[in-house]
Coordinates of C-alpha atoms in Angstrom, one line a residue:
Chain K
X1 CA -6.5 0.7 8.0
X2 CA -4.3 -1.4 6.3
X3 CA -0.9 -0.5 4.6
X4 CA -0.7 -1.4 0.9
X5 CA 2.2 -0.4 -1.1
X6 CA 2.1 -2.7 -4.4
X7 CA 0.2 -4.7 -6.4
X8 CA 1.1 -8.1 -4.9
X9 CA 0.3 -7.1 -1.8
X10 CA -3.0 -6.0 -2.7
X11 CA -3.7 -9.3 -4.5
X12 CA -2.7 -11.0 -1.5
X13 CA -4.8 -9.1 0.8
X14 CA -7.8 -9.5 -1.5
X15 CA -6.9 -13.3 -1.8
X16 CA -7.0 -13.4 1.9
X17 CA -10.3 -11.6 2.1
X18 CA -12.1 -13.9 -0.3
X19 CA -10.7 -17.2 1.6
X20 CA -12.1 -15.6 4.8
X21 CA -15.6 -15.0 3.1
X22 CA -15.4 -18.8 2.0
X23 CA -14.3 -19.9 5.5
X24 CA -17.0 -17.7 7.2
X25 CA -19.7 -18.9 5.0
X26 CA -18.8 -22.7 5.0
X27 CA -18.0 -22.6 8.7
X28 CA -21.3 -21.1 9.5
X29 CA -23.2 -23.4 7.1
X30 CA -21.6 -26.5 8.9
X31 CA -22.5 -25.1 12.4
X32 CA -26.0 -24.5 11.2
X33 CA -26.0 -28.2 10.0
X34 CA -24.7 -29.4 13.5
X35 CA -27.6 -27.6 15.1
X36 CA -30.0 -29.1 13.0
X37 CA -28.7 -32.7 13.3
X38 CA -28.5 -32.3 17.0
X39 CA -32.3 -31.2 17.0
X40 CA -33.4 -34.1 14.6
X41 CA -31.3 -36.8 16.6
X42 CA -33.0 -35.5 19.7
X43 CA -36.5 -36.2 18.2
X44 CA -35.5 -39.4 17.0
X45 CA -34.2 -40.5 20.3
X46 CA -37.6 -39.2 22.3
X47 CA -39.5 -40.6 19.4
X48 CA -38.4 -44.3 20.1
X49 CA -39.4 -43.7 23.8
X50 CA -42.6 -42.1 23.0
X51 CA -44.3 -42.9 19.9
X52 CA -46.9 -40.2 19.6
X53 CA -47.4 -38.0 16.4
X54 CA -46.7 -34.5 17.8
X55 CA -43.4 -34.2 19.9
X56 CA -42.6 -30.8 21.4
X57 CA -39.1 -30.2 22.7
X58 CA -37.7 -26.9 23.7
X59 CA -40.7 -25.1 22.2
X60 CA -40.3 -26.9 18.8
X61 CA -42.2 -29.7 17.1
X62 CA -40.5 -32.3 14.9
X63 CA -42.3 -30.5 12.0
X64 CA -40.3 -27.2 12.7
X65 CA -37.0 -29.1 12.6
X66 CA -37.9 -30.8 9.3
X67 CA -39.0 -27.4 7.8
X68 CA -35.8 -25.9 8.9
X69 CA -33.7 -28.8 7.7
X70 CA -35.6 -28.6 4.3
X71 CA -34.8 -24.8 4.3
X72 CA -31.3 -25.3 5.2
X73 CA -30.9 -28.1 2.4
X74 CA -33.0 -26.5 -0.3
X75 CA -32.4 -22.9 0.1
X76 CA -29.8 -21.6 2.5
X77 CA -27.0 -24.0 1.7
X78 CA -27.2 -23.8 -2.1
X79 CA -27.9 -20.0 -2.3
X80 CA -25.1 -19.0 0.1
X81 CA -22.6 -21.2 -1.4
X82 CA -23.4 -20.1 -5.0
X83 CA -23.4 -16.6 -4.0
X84 CA -20.1 -16.6 -2.2
X85 CA -18.6 -18.4 -5.3
X86 CA -20.0 -15.8 -7.6
X87 CA -18.8 -12.9 -5.4
X88 CA -15.2 -14.2 -5.0
X89 CA -15.2 -14.6 -9.1
X90 CA -16.3 -11.3 -9.5
X91 CA -13.9 -9.7 -7.0
X92 CA -11.2 -11.4 -8.7
X93 CA -12.2 -10.3 -12.1
X94 CA -12.7 -6.4 -11.0
X95 CA -9.7 -6.3 -8.9
X96 CA -7.6 -7.5 -12.1
X97 CA -8.7 -4.3 -13.5
X98 CA -7.3 -2.0 -10.6
X99 CA -3.8 -3.5 -11.5
X100 CA -1.0 -0.7 -11.9
X101 CA 2.4 0.1 -10.3
X102 CA 2.0 2.9 -8.0
X103 CA 5.8 2.4 -6.5
X104 CA 6.9 2.7 -10.0
X105 CA 4.9 5.6 -11.1
X106 CA 6.2 7.2 -7.8
X107 CA 9.9 6.6 -8.7
X108 CA 9.0 8.2 -12.1
X109 CA 7.5 11.3 -10.6
X110 CA 10.8 11.6 -8.5
X111 CA 12.8 11.2 -11.7
X112 CA 10.7 13.8 -13.7
X113 CA 10.8 16.4 -10.7
X114 CA 14.7 15.8 -10.7
X115 CA 14.7 16.4 -14.4
X116 CA 13.0 19.6 -14.1
X117 CA 15.4 20.7 -11.3
X118 CA 18.3 19.9 -13.9
X119 CA 16.6 22.2 -16.6
X120 CA 16.0 25.2 -14.2
X121 CA 19.6 26.4 -14.5
X122 CA 21.0 28.1 -11.5
X123 CA 23.3 30.5 -13.1
X124 CA 23.3 34.2 -14.3
X125 CA 20.5 35.0 -16.6
X126 CA 21.2 34.5 -20.3
X127 CA 20.2 38.2 -20.7
X128 CA 23.0 39.2 -18.5
X129 CA 25.6 37.0 -20.2
X130 CA 24.6 38.4 -23.4
X131 CA 24.9 42.0 -22.1
X132 CA 28.4 40.9 -20.8
X133 CA 29.6 39.7 -24.0
X134 CA 28.4 42.5 -25.7
X135 CA 30.7 44.7 -23.9
X136 CA 33.5 42.8 -26.2
X137 CA 31.6 41.6 -29.2
X138 CA 29.2 42.9 -31.9
X139 CA 28.6 42.3 -35.4
X140 CA 26.4 39.7 -37.4
X141 CA 27.4 36.8 -35.3
X142 CA 26.8 38.6 -31.9
X143 CA 23.4 39.7 -33.2
X144 CA 22.5 36.2 -34.3
X145 CA 23.9 34.5 -31.1
X146 CA 21.9 36.8 -29.1
X147 CA 18.8 35.6 -30.5
X148 CA 19.6 32.0 -30.7
X149 CA 21.0 31.8 -27.0
X150 CA 17.7 33.6 -25.8
X151 CA 15.7 30.7 -27.8
X152 CA 17.7 28.1 -26.5
X153 CA 17.6 28.9 -22.9
X154 CA 14.0 29.2 -23.1
X155 CA 13.7 25.9 -24.4
X156 CA 15.4 24.6 -21.0
X157 CA 12.4 26.5 -19.0
X158 CA 9.8 25.2 -21.5
X159 CA 11.0 21.6 -20.9
X160 CA 11.2 22.1 -17.3
X161 CA 7.6 23.3 -17.3
X162 CA 6.3 20.3 -19.2
X163 CA 8.4 17.7 -16.7
X164 CA 7.2 19.6 -13.9
X165 CA 3.5 18.8 -15.0
X166 CA 4.2 15.3 -15.9
X167 CA 6.0 14.7 -12.4
X168 CA 2.7 16.1 -11.0
X169 CA 0.2 14.1 -12.9
X170 CA 2.5 10.7 -12.5
X171 CA 2.6 11.4 -8.5
X172 CA -1.3 12.0 -8.2
X173 CA -2.0 8.9 -10.2
X174 CA 0.1 6.8 -8.1
X175 CA -1.3 8.4 -5.0
X176 CA -5.1 7.6 -6.4
X177 CA -4.2 4.2 -7.1
X178 CA -2.8 3.4 -3.7
X179 CA -5.6 5.2 -1.9
X180 CA -8.1 3.4 -3.7
X181 CA -6.4 0.0 -3.2
X182 CA -6.4 0.7 0.7
X183 CA -10.3 1.8 0.5
X184 CA -10.9 -1.5 -1.4
X185 CA -9.4 -3.7 1.4
X186 CA -10.6 -1.9 4.0
X187 CA -14.4 -1.8 2.6
X188 CA -13.8 -5.9 2.1
X189 CA -12.9 -6.5 5.6
X190 CA -16.0 -4.2 7.0
X191 CA -18.0 -6.2 4.6
X192 CA -17.3 -9.3 5.8
X193 CA -17.9 -8.4 9.4
X194 CA -21.4 -7.8 8.3
X195 CA -21.9 -11.0 6.7
X196 CA -20.4 -12.8 9.6
X197 CA -22.7 -11.3 11.8
X198 CA -25.7 -12.0 9.8
X199 CA -24.8 -15.7 9.7
X200 CA -23.5 -16.2 13.3
X201 CA -27.0 -15.0 14.5
X202 CA -28.4 -18.4 13.3
X203 CA -27.8 -20.5 16.3
X204 CA -30.9 -22.3 16.9
X205 CA -33.6 -24.2 14.9
X206 CA -36.1 -21.3 15.1
X207 CA -33.5 -18.7 14.1
X208 CA -32.3 -20.9 11.2
X209 CA -36.2 -21.0 10.2
X210 CA -36.7 -17.4 10.3
X211 CA -33.1 -16.7 8.6
X212 CA -33.6 -14.1 5.8
X213 CA -31.6 -15.6 3.2
X214 CA -32.0 -12.4 0.7
X215 CA -30.7 -10.3 3.5
X216 CA -27.4 -12.5 3.6
X217 CA -27.2 -13.0 0.0
X218 CA -27.5 -9.2 -0.5
X219 CA -24.5 -8.5 2.4
X220 CA -22.4 -11.0 0.3
X221 CA -23.3 -9.2 -2.8
X222 CA -22.3 -5.9 -1.3
X223 CA -18.7 -7.3 -1.2
X224 CA -18.6 -7.2 -5.1
X225 CA -20.6 -3.8 -5.1
X226 CA -17.5 -2.4 -2.7
X227 CA -15.1 -3.6 -5.4
X228 CA -17.0 -2.2 -8.5
X229 CA -17.5 1.1 -6.9
X230 CA -13.6 1.5 -6.3
X231 CA -13.0 0.3 -9.8
X232 CA -15.6 2.8 -11.0
X233 CA -13.9 5.6 -8.9
X234 CA -10.6 4.9 -10.5
X235 CA -11.8 4.5 -14.1
X236 CA -13.8 7.7 -13.5
X237 CA -10.6 9.4 -12.2
X238 CA -8.5 8.4 -15.1
X239 CA -11.2 9.6 -17.6
X240 CA -11.4 12.7 -15.7
X241 CA -7.6 13.3 -15.9
X242 CA -7.6 12.1 -19.6
X243 CA -10.2 14.0 -21.1
X244 CA -12.5 16.2 -18.9
X245 CA -10.7 18.1 -16.0
X246 CA -7.0 18.7 -16.6
X247 CA -6.4 17.5 -20.0
X248 CA -2.8 17.8 -18.9
X249 CA -1.5 14.4 -20.5
X250 CA -3.1 15.5 -23.6
X251 CA -1.5 19.0 -23.6
X252 CA 1.9 17.6 -22.7
X253 CA 1.4 14.9 -25.7
X254 CA 0.6 17.3 -28.3
X255 CA 3.1 20.0 -27.1
X256 CA 0.8 22.7 -25.9
X257 CA 2.4 22.7 -22.7
X258 CA 6.3 22.9 -22.5
X259 CA 8.3 22.7 -25.5
X260 CA 6.2 23.7 -28.7
X261 CA 5.5 20.5 -30.4
X262 CA 7.6 18.8 -28.0
X263 CA 10.7 19.2 -30.1
X264 CA 14.0 21.3 -29.4
X265 CA 14.1 24.7 -31.1
X266 CA 16.1 24.7 -34.2
X267 CA 18.5 27.6 -34.7
X268 CA 17.8 29.2 -37.8
X269 CA 20.2 28.4 -40.7
X270 CA 21.2 32.0 -41.4
X271 CA 22.0 32.4 -37.4
X272 CA 24.0 29.2 -37.6
X273 CA 26.2 30.7 -40.5
X274 CA 26.7 33.9 -38.9
X275 CA 27.7 32.3 -35.4
X276 CA 29.9 29.8 -37.1
X277 CA 32.0 32.2 -39.1
X278 CA 34.6 33.8 -36.9
X279 CA 34.7 36.8 -39.3
X280 CA 31.2 37.8 -38.4
X281 CA 32.2 38.3 -34.8
X282 CA 33.3 41.8 -34.7
X283 CA 35.5 43.3 -31.7
X284 CA 34.1 46.3 -29.8
X285 CA 36.7 48.8 -30.2
Chain B
X1 CA 41.3 28.2 -40.5
X2 CA 44.1 30.5 -39.1
X3 CA 43.9 33.0 -36.6
X4 CA 42.3 36.5 -37.2
X5 CA 44.6 38.3 -34.6
X6 CA 45.3 38.8 -30.8
X7 CA 42.4 39.9 -28.8
X8 CA 43.2 37.8 -25.7
X9 CA 40.6 39.9 -23.4
X10 CA 37.9 39.6 -25.8
X11 CA 38.4 36.0 -26.6
X12 CA 38.2 35.0 -23.1
X13 CA 34.6 36.4 -22.8
X14 CA 33.8 34.1 -25.5
X15 CA 35.5 31.3 -24.0
X16 CA 33.7 31.7 -20.8
X17 CA 30.5 32.1 -22.6
X18 CA 31.2 28.7 -24.3
X19 CA 32.1 27.3 -21.0
X20 CA 28.7 28.2 -19.8
X21 CA 27.1 26.4 -22.6
X22 CA 29.1 23.2 -21.7
X23 CA 27.4 23.5 -18.2
X24 CA 24.1 23.8 -19.5
X25 CA 24.8 21.0 -21.9
X26 CA 25.6 18.8 -18.9
X27 CA 22.5 19.8 -17.2
X28 CA 20.3 19.0 -20.3
X29 CA 22.2 15.7 -20.6
X30 CA 21.4 14.9 -16.9
X31 CA 17.6 15.8 -17.6
X32 CA 17.6 13.6 -20.7
X33 CA 18.9 10.6 -18.4
X34 CA 16.3 11.3 -16.1
X35 CA 13.3 11.6 -18.4
X36 CA 14.8 8.5 -20.4
X37 CA 13.7 6.5 -17.3
X38 CA 10.0 6.7 -18.2
X39 CA 10.5 5.7 -21.8
X40 CA 7.8 2.9 -22.2
X41 CA 6.5 2.8 -19.0
X42 CA 3.1 4.2 -19.4
X43 CA 2.0 0.5 -18.4
X44 CA 2.4 1.5 -14.9
X45 CA -0.7 3.5 -15.0
X46 CA -2.6 0.1 -15.1
X47 CA -5.5 -1.2 -17.0
X48 CA -8.2 1.2 -16.4
X49 CA -6.0 4.3 -17.0
X50 CA -4.9 2.7 -20.3
X51 CA -8.5 2.4 -21.3
X52 CA -8.4 6.2 -21.3
X53 CA -5.1 6.1 -23.2
X54 CA -3.1 7.6 -20.6
X55 CA -0.2 5.3 -20.8
X56 CA -0.1 6.0 -24.4
X57 CA 0.0 9.8 -23.9
X58 CA 2.8 9.3 -21.3
X59 CA 4.7 7.2 -23.6
X60 CA 4.2 9.4 -26.4
X61 CA 5.2 12.6 -24.3
X62 CA 8.1 11.1 -22.5
X63 CA 9.8 9.7 -25.8
X64 CA 9.2 13.1 -27.6
X65 CA 10.6 15.1 -24.5
X66 CA 13.7 12.6 -24.4
X67 CA 14.5 12.9 -28.0
X68 CA 14.0 16.8 -27.8
X69 CA 16.5 16.8 -24.9
X70 CA 19.1 14.8 -26.7
X71 CA 18.7 17.3 -29.5
X72 CA 19.2 19.9 -26.9
X73 CA 22.5 18.5 -25.9
X74 CA 23.6 18.7 -29.4
X75 CA 22.5 22.1 -29.8
X76 CA 24.2 23.2 -26.8
X77 CA 27.5 21.4 -27.8
X78 CA 27.4 23.4 -31.0
X79 CA 27.0 26.4 -29.3
X80 CA 30.0 26.1 -26.9
X81 CA 32.1 25.0 -29.9
X82 CA 31.1 28.0 -32.1
X83 CA 32.1 30.5 -29.4
X84 CA 35.3 28.6 -28.4
X85 CA 36.1 28.3 -32.2
X86 CA 35.5 32.2 -32.6
X87 CA 37.5 32.9 -29.6
X88 CA 40.4 30.6 -30.9
X89 CA 40.4 32.4 -34.3
X90 CA 40.8 35.7 -32.5
X91 CA 43.2 35.3 -29.6
X92 CA 46.2 34.6 -31.8
X93 CA 47.7 31.6 -29.9
X94 CA 49.4 29.1 -32.3
X95 CA 48.3 26.2 -30.2
X96 CA 44.6 26.9 -30.7
X97 CA 42.8 26.8 -34.0
X98 CA 39.2 27.8 -35.2
X99 CA 37.0 25.0 -36.1
X100 CA 35.5 25.1 -39.9
X101 CA 31.9 26.2 -40.2
X102 CA 31.1 22.9 -41.8
X103 CA 32.6 20.9 -38.9
X104 CA 30.7 23.1 -36.4
X105 CA 27.4 22.6 -38.2
X106 CA 28.0 18.8 -38.1
X107 CA 27.6 19.1 -34.1
X108 CA 23.8 20.1 -34.6
X109 CA 21.1 17.7 -34.4
X110 CA 20.0 16.4 -37.8

């Protein structure tokens, strides 16, 4: 398994895989051409010495070699070259849709988690503070303060809840992107091995003649299928996150989780008047 | 605004409570600064996530919560100042003075 930590690294890995595909396809095609050239030149040389219509060498007739050359020139080479070019273009296009910044998202998730920690205030509860204050103070101001203080401290815990969800969702998103990037690269590596094996089997004229082009073309096509399936998985994940499964971002966005309407609670103007006026504070006798 | 009288023990309770709001204010300020790091960063979720508008949801939420936390900082500043001002009005010390109600209200978010 490869270790991919950012987009540039994934892009470089995919570029390497695509280059490997080109190298493998073009390399194997050149090797097949050499096999066929060797066989053809052998028949040319023997034909000069023995000018008879049907030569047989190594179990092959000159017709077999001609048919293999025709198949190579008219079917194998053009189809495999075209397929490799098409697949690399498709991979580049689809991989572009997998872009994102998981390391950046991870950092944000840590910030959001730290934000939540700040808001979970490690102090005596506001209720105990109010109770303590009530031993010395009473009156309209104290009553107004008691209500306002409770609401204000609750806002901290409401905001903390929202930031906890945001941290969690951001972290999960980053992890999902990273996991799919690694899966993508690993599947590309595995697919290239399959393609290489199919092509490297064609080592002789008769094997070139019997090479099943659709099977090789299909194996090359599987590479883009891998990439498309990864993109689909990520798209489904985001759609699931956004619309169907958790709805957390939507709830956070509209203030259904955390602070109501995502706004800090306003102290009622009447309470502000009372709290702000020292004469509304009454001393407990 | 002048002193109402000398209630040193009681006003100390108000001052302590005012100090608690200063501590809370700092906590909310720190929280604000951390949340602010995410403003406008929804693009980090990538192209496919943003097809599902997640980047927008993230950005709208983080902007709103950052603004809310900024309002929280101002509100907590008011709470602290109001308690301290009341304490000043009651403790009878010449060196301290209560803050006017209008001035206190100016500390609140608009």
